[in-house]
Coordinates of C-alpha atoms and ligand atoms in Angstrom, one line a residue:
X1 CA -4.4 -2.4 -33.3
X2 CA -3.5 1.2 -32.7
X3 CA 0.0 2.8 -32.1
X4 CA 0.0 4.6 -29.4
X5 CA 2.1 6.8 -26.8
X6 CA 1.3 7.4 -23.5
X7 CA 3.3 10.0 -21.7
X8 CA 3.5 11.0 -17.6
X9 CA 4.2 7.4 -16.0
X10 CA 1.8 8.2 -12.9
X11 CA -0.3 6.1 -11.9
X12 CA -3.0 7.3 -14.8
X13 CA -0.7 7.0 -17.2
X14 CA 1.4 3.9 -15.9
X15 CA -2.4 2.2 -15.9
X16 CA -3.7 3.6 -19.0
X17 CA -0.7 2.7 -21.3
X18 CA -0.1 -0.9 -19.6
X19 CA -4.1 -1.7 -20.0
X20 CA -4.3 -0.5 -23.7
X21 CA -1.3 -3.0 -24.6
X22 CA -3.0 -5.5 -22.6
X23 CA -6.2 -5.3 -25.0
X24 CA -4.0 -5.3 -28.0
X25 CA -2.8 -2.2 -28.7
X26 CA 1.1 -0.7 -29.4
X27 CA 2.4 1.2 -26.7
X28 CA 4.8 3.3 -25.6
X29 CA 5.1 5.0 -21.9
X30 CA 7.1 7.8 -22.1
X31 CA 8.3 10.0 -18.9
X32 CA 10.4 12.6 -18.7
X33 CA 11.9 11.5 -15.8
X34 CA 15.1 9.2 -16.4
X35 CA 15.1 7.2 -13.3
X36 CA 11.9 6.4 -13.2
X37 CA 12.5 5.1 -17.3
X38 CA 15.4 2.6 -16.1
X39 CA 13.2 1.4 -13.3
X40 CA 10.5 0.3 -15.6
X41 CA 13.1 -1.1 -18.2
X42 CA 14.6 -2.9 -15.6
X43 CA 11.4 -4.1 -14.3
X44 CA 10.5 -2.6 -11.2
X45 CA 7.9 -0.6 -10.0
X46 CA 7.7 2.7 -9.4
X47 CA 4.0 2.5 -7.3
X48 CA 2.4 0.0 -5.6
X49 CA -1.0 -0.6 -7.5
X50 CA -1.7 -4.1 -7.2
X51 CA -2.0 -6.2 -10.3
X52 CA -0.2 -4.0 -12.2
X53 CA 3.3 -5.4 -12.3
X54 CA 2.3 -8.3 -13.8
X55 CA 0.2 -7.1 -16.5
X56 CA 3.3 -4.7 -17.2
X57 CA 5.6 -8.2 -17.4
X58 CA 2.9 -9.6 -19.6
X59 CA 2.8 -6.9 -22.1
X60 CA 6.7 -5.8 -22.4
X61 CA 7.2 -9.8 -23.0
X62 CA 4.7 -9.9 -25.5
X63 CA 6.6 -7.0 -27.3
X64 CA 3.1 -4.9 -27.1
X65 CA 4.9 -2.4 -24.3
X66 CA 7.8 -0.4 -24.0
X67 CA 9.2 2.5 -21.9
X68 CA 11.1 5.2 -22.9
X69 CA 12.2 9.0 -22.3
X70 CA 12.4 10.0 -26.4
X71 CA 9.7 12.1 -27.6
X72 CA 10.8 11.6 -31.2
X73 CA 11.3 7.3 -30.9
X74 CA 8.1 7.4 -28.9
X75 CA 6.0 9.8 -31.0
X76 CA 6.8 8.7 -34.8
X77 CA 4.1 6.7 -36.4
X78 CA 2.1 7.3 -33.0
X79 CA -1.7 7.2 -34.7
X80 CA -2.2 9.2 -30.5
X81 CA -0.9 10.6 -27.9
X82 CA -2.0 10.3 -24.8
X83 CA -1.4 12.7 -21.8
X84 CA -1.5 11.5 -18.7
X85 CA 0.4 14.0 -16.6
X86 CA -0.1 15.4 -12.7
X87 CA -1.6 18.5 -12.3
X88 CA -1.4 19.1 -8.5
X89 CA -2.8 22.1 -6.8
X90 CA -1.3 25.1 -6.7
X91 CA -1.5 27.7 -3.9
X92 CA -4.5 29.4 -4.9
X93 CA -6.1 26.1 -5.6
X94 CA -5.8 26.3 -9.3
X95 CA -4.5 23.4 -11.0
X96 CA -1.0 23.5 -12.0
X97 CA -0.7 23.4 -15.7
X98 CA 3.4 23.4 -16.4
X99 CA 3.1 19.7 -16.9
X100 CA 0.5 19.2 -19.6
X101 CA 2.2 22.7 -21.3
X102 CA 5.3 20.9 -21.7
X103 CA 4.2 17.9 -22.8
X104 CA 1.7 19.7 -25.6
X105 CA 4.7 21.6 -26.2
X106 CA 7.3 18.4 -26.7
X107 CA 4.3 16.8 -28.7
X108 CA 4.3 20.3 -31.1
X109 CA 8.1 19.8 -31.6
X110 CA 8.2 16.8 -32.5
X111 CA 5.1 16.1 -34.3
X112 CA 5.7 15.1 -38.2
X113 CA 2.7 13.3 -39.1
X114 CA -1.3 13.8 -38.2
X115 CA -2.3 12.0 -35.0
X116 CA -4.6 12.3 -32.1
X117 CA -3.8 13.9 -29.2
X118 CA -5.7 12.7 -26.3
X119 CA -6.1 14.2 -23.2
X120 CA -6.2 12.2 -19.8
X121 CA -5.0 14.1 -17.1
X122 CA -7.6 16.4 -14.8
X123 CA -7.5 19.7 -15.8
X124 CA -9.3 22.8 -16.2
X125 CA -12.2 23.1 -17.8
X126 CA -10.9 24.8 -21.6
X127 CA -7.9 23.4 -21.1
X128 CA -8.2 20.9 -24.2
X129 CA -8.7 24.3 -26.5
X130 CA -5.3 25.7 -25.4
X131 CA -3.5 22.4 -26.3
X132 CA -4.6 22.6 -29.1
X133 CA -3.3 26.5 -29.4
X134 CA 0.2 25.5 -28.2
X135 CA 0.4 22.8 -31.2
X136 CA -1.1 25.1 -33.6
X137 CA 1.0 28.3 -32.8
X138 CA 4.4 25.9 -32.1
X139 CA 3.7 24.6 -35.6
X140 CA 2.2 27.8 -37.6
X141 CA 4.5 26.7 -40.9
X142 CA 3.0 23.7 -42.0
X143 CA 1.0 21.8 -38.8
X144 CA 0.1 17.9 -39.9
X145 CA -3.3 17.4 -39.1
X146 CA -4.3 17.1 -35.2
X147 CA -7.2 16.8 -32.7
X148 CA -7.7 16.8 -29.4
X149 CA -9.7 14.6 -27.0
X150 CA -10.8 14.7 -23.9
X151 CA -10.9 11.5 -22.2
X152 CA -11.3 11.9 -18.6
X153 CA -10.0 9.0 -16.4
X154 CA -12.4 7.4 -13.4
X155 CA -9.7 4.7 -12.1
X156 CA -9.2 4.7 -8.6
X157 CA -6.2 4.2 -6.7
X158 CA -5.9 0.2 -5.4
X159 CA -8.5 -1.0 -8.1
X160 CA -7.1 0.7 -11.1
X161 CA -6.1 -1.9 -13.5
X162 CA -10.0 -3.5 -13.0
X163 CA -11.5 -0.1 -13.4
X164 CA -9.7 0.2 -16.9
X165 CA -10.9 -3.1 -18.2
X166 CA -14.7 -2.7 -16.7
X167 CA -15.2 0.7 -16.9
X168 CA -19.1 1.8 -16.0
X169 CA -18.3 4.7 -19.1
X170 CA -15.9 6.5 -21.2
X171 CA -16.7 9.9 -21.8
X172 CA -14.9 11.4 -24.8
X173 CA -14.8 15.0 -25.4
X174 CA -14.0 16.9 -29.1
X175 CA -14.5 19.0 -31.6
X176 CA -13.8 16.6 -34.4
X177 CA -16.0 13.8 -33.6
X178 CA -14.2 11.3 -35.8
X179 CA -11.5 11.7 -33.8
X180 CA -13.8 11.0 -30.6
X181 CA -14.9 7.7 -32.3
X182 CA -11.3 7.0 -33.7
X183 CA -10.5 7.0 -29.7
X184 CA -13.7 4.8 -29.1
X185 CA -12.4 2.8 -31.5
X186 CA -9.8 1.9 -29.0
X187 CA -11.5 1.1 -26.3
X188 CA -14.1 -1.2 -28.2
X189 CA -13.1 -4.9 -26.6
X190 CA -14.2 -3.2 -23.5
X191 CA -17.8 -2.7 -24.4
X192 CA -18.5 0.2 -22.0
X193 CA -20.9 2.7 -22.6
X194 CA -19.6 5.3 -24.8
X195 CA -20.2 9.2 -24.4
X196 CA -19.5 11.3 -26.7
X197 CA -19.8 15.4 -26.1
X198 CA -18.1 18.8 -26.7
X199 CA -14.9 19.2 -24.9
X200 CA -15.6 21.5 -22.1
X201 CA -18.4 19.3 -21.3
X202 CA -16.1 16.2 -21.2
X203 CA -13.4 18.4 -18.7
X204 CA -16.5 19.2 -16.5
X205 CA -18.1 15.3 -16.5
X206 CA -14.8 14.7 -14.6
X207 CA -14.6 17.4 -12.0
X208 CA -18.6 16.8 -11.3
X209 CA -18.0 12.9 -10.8
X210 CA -15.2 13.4 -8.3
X211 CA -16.5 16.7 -6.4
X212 CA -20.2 14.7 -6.2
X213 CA -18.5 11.3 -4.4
X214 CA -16.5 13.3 -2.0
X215 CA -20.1 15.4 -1.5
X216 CA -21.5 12.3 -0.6
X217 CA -18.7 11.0 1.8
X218 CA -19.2 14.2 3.5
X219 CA -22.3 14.4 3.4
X220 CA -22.7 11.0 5.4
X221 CA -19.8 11.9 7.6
X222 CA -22.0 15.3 8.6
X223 CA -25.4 12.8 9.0
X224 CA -22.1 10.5 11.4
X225 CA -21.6 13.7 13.9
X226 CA -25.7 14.3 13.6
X227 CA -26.3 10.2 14.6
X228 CA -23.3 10.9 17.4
X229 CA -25.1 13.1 19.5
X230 CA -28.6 11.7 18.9
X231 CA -27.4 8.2 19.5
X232 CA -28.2 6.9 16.1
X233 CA -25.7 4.3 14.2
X234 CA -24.8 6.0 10.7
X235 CA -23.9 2.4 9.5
X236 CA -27.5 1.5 9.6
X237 CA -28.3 4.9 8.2
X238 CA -26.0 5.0 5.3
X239 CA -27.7 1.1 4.6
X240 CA -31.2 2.3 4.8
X241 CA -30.6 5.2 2.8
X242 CA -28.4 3.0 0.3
X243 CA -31.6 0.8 -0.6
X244 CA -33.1 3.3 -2.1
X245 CA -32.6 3.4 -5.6
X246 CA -32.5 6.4 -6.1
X247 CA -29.3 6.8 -4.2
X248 CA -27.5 3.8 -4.2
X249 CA -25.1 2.2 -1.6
X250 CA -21.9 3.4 -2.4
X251 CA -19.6 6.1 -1.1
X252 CA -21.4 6.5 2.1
X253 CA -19.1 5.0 4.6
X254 CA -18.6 7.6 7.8
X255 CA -15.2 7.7 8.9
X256 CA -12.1 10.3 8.4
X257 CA -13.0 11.5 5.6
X258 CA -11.5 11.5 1.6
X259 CA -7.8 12.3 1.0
X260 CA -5.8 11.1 -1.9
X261 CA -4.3 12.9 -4.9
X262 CA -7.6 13.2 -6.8
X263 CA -10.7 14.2 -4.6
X264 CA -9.0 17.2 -2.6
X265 CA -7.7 18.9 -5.8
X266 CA -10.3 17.9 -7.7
X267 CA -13.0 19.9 -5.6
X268 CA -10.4 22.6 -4.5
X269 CA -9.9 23.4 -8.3
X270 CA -13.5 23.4 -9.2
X271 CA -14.4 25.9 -6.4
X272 CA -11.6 27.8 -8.0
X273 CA -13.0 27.6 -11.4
X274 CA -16.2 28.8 -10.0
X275 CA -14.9 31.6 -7.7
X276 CA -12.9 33.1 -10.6
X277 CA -16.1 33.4 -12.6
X278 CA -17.9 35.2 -10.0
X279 CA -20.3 31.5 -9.5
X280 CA -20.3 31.2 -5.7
X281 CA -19.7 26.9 -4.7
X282 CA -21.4 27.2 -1.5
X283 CA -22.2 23.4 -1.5
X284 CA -18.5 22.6 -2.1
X285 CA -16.7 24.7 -0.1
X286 CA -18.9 22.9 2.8
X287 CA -17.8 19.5 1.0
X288 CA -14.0 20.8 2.0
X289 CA -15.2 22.1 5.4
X290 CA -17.0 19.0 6.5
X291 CA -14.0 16.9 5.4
X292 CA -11.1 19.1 7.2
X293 CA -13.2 18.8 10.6
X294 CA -13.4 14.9 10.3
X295 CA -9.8 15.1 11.2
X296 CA -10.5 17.8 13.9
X297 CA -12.7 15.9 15.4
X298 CA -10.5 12.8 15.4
X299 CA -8.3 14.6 17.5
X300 CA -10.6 15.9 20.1
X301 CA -12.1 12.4 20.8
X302 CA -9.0 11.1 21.4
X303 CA -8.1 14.3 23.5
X304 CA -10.9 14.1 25.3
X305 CA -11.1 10.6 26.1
X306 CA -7.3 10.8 27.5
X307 CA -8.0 13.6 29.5
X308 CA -4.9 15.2 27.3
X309 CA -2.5 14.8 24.6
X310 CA 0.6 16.0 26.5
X311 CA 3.1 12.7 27.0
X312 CA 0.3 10.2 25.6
X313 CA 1.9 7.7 23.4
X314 CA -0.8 7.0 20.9
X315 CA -0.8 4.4 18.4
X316 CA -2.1 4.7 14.8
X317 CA -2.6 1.9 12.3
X318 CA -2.8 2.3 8.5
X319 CA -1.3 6.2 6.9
X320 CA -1.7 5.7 3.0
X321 CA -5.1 7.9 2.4
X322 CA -6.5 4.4 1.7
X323 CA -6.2 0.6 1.4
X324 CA -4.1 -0.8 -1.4
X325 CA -1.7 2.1 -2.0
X326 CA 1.5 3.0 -1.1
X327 CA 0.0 6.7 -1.7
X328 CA -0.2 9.2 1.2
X329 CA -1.0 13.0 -0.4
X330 CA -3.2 13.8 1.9
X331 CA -3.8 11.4 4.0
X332 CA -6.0 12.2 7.0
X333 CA -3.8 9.9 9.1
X334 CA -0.9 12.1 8.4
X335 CA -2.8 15.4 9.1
X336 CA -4.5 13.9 12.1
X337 CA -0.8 12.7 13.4
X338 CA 0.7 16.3 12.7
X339 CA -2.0 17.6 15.1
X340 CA -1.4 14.8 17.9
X341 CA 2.3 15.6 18.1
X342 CA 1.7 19.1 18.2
X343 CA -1.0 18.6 20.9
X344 CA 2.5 17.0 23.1
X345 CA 1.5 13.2 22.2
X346 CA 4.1 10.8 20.7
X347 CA 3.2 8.7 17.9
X348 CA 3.8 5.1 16.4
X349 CA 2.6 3.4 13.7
X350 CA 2.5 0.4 10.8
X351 CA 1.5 0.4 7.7
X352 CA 1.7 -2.1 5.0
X353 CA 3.1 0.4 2.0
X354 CA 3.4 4.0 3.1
X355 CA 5.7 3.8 5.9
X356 CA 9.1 5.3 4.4
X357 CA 7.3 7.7 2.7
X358 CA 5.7 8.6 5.8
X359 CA 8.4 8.7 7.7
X360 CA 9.9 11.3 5.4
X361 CA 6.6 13.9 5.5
X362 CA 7.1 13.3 8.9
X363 CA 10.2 12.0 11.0
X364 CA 8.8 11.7 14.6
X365 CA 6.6 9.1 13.5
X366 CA 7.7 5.9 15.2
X367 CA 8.1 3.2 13.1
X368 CA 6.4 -0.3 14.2
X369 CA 6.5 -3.6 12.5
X370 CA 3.0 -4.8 12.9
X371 CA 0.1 -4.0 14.4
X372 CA 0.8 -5.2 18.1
X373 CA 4.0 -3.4 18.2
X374 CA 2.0 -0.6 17.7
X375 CA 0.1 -1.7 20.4
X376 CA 2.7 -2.0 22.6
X377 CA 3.0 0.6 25.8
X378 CA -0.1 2.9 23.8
X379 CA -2.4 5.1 25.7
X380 CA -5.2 5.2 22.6
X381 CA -5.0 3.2 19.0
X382 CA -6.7 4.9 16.0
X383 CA -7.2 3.0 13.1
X384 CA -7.0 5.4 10.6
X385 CA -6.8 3.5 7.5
X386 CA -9.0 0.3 6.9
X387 CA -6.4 -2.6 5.1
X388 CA -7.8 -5.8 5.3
X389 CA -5.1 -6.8 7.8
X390 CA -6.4 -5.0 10.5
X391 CA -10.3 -6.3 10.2
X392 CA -9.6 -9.4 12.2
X393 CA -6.9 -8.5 14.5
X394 CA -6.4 -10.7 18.1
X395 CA -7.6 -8.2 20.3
X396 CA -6.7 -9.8 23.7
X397 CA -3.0 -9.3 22.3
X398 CA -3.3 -5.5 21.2
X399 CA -5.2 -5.5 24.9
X400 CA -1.9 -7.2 26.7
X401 CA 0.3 -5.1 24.9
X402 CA -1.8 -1.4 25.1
X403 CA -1.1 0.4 28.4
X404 CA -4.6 2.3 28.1
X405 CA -7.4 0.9 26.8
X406 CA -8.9 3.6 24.2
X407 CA -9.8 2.5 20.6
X408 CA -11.2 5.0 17.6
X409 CA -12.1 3.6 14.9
X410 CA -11.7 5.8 12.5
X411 CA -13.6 3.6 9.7
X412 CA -15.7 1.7 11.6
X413 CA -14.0 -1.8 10.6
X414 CA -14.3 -3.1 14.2
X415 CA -17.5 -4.8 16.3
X416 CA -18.1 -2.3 19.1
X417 CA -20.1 -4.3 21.2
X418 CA -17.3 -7.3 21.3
X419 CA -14.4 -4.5 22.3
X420 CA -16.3 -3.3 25.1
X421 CA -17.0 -6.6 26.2
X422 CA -13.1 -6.9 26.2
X423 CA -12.9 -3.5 28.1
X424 CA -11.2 -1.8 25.8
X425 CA -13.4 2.2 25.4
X426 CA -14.6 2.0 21.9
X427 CA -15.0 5.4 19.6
X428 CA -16.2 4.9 16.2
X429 CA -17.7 7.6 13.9
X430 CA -21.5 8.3 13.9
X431 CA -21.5 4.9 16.0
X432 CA -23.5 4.8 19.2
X433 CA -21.4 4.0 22.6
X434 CA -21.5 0.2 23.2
X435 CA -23.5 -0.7 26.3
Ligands
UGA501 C1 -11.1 8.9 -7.1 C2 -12.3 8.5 -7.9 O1 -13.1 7.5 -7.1 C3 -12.0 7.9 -9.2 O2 -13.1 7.7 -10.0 C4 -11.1 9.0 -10.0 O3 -10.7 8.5 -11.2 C5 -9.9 9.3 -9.1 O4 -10.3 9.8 -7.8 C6 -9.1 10.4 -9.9 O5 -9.7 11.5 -10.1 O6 -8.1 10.1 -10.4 P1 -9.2 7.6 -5.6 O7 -8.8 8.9 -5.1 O8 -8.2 6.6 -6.0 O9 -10.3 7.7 -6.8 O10 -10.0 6.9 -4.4 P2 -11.5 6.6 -3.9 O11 -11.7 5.1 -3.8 O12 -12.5 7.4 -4.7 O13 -11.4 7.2 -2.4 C7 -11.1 8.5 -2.1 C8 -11.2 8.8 -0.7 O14 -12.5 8.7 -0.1 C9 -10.3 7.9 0.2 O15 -9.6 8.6 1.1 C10 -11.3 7.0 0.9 O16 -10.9 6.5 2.1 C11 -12.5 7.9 1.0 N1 -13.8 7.3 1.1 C12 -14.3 6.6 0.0 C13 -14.6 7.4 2.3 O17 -14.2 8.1 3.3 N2 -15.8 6.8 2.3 C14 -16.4 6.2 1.3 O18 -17.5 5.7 1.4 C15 -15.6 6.0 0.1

């Protein structure tokens, strides 16, 4: 059993902290943020991630977690010390570093005895050698005896708490490999494949693994708009292609295209990297174009198959950037909504988690309580994000309350053939028109 402290409560570090305890280990989630602290103390979630809350109750009962906003309670005896804060984007699509800077630079202060300091949160590539400067020029007296890791995290959002416990690798980055194989160590129960390289290697395992799935999502959504106008169906497509080994089923649904907190920085930054070192990413700056015009195009088959936009109501069901999350940073359905109500349409929706805090990136939204009131009195319904609650919807209902009779599907959830039997006009993506 290892002591460990875990700081940034996000949902990397909220996870990674409550899924170490769960296998055994001492841990201590540590934010600076005070609110969010008490809210955890108390009990209550700060993110929807399902699963979670109960393995947190588990854990803090069984004494093996705790929360807290003390570097110097949450650090001493720590044998590591996990990082786990957000880098988001900044303008120039760098990744914003001030996070991870000050928690190297709390970790400096207060560190009194050797430990590990690992590093989970995405950032640049070299980034694990200047943590290590900050420590090392904070504590140029008398430094106790550090390393750093690099421990890239491959959860995904909605399935996070299974991905920790059966991850397909960890990858583990250092300059000191016993310190890589002290942070193994940790994750033995698990019995995953273990990786072990330099640390830039490590930081660049991570921004390859996320900027290759969201090549492949837009890679099928470009063969979806290719199958559109040659009447092909890019489900089948995407399956044949999928049985080949060689490339493997997943991440090739067509649809609106990635969003989230991960994929669109993730691939913005590593263009970055690239431009600033005079390596041109053709490939991924298509990746980004391909994925922007998804939600274009959404818009123009709606606009096109009312005629206009001006004084359409149009209905729009699911806005977190996926199921299973209450998270919306960027969230096609948001961007695709922005450019509906500037086109003159008005907008209502439901969605199982993200409503409030899509309400607040955008206040004309209409709230609805279900998917039939967002049915109600709607020219067009898009369904823009696939929960399982809207795969077997009563569709004479949505049909009695809609006052048009336009679908887009914007994930392809729905049986074509049956809504056009119903007479409702069916749009899918990359899906030919039902006859
Ligand atoms: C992603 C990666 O999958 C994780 O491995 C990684 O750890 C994480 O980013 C991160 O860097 O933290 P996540 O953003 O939670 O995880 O979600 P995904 O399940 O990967 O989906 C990303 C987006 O792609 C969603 O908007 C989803 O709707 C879209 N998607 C996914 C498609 O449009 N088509 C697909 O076939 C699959």
């Amino acid at each position: 059993m290892a002591k460990i402290c875990v700081i940034g409560t996000g949902y990397v570090g909220l996870v990674t902290g409550t899924c170490f305890s769960d296998i055994g280990h001492q841990v201590v989630c540590l934010d600076i943020d005070e609110s969010r602290i008490k809210q955890l103390q108390k009990g209550q979630m700060p993110i929807y991630e399902p699963g979670l809350e109960q393995v947190i109750e588990q854990n803090v009962r069984a004494g093996r977690l705790a929360f807290s906003t003390n570097y110097r309670e949450s650090l001493s005896g720590a044998d590591f010390a996990f990082i786990a804060v957000g880098t988001p984007s900044s303008d120039d699509g760098d990744a914003d570093m001030q996070y991870v800077k000050k928690a190297a630079i709390s970790i400096a202060e207060h560190l009194d005895h050797p430990i590990i300091i690992v590093n989970k949160s995405t950032v640049p590539v070299g980034t694990g050698d200047w943590v290590a400067e900050i420590i090392q020029d904070l504590n140029s007296q008398d430094v106790p005896e550090f390393s750093v890791v690099s421990n890239p995290e491959f959860l995904r959002e909605g399935s996070a708490v299974s991905d920790f416990m059966n991850p397909d690798r960890v990858v583990l980055g250092s300059t000191d490999p016993e310190a890589a194989q002290k942070v193994a160590d940790l994750y033995e129960t698990l019995r995953a494949p273990i990786m072990i390289t330099d640390l830039r290697t490590a930081e660049m395992i991570k921004y390859a693994s996320n900027a290759f799935l969201a090549a492949r999502i837009s890679f099928i959504n470009e063969m979806a708009t290719i199958c559109e106008s040659l009447g092909a169906d890019v489900r089948q497509v995407a399956k044949g292609m999928g049985m080949d080994k060689r490339i493997g089923p997943s991440f090739l649904e067509a649809g609106l295209g990635w969003g989230g907190s991960c994929f669109p920085k993730d691939v913005k930054a590593l263009a970055h990297m690239a431009d600033t070192r005079g390596a041109h990413p053709q490939l991924l700056q298509a990746v980004m174009d391909i994925n922007h015009n998804q939600r274009i195009s959404a818009v123009k088959k709606l606009e096109q198959a009312l005629g206009s936009l001006r004084g359409r109501l149009i209905g729009v069901l699911g806005l977190s950037f996926k199921p299973n999350t209450d998270d919306i940073r960027d969230a096609p359905s948001l961007d695709i909504i922005r450019m509906l109500l500037d086109g003159g349409a008005e907008v209502q929706a439901f969605d199982p988690q993200a409503m409030a805090a899509s309400k607040a990136e955008i206040p004309q939204i209409i709230l609805c309580d279900n998917p039939y009131a967002v049915a109600e009195g709607v020219d067009a319904l898009l369904l823009a994000t696939e929960w399982n609650e809207f795969k077997s919807l009563d569709f004479q209902r949505i049909k009695n309350n809609m006052r048009g009779d336009v679908i887009l599907d914007g994930r392809n959830i729905w049986d074509e053939q049956d809504l056009h039997e119903m007479g409702f006009t069916y749009m899918g993506i990359g899906v030919p028109e039902p006859k």
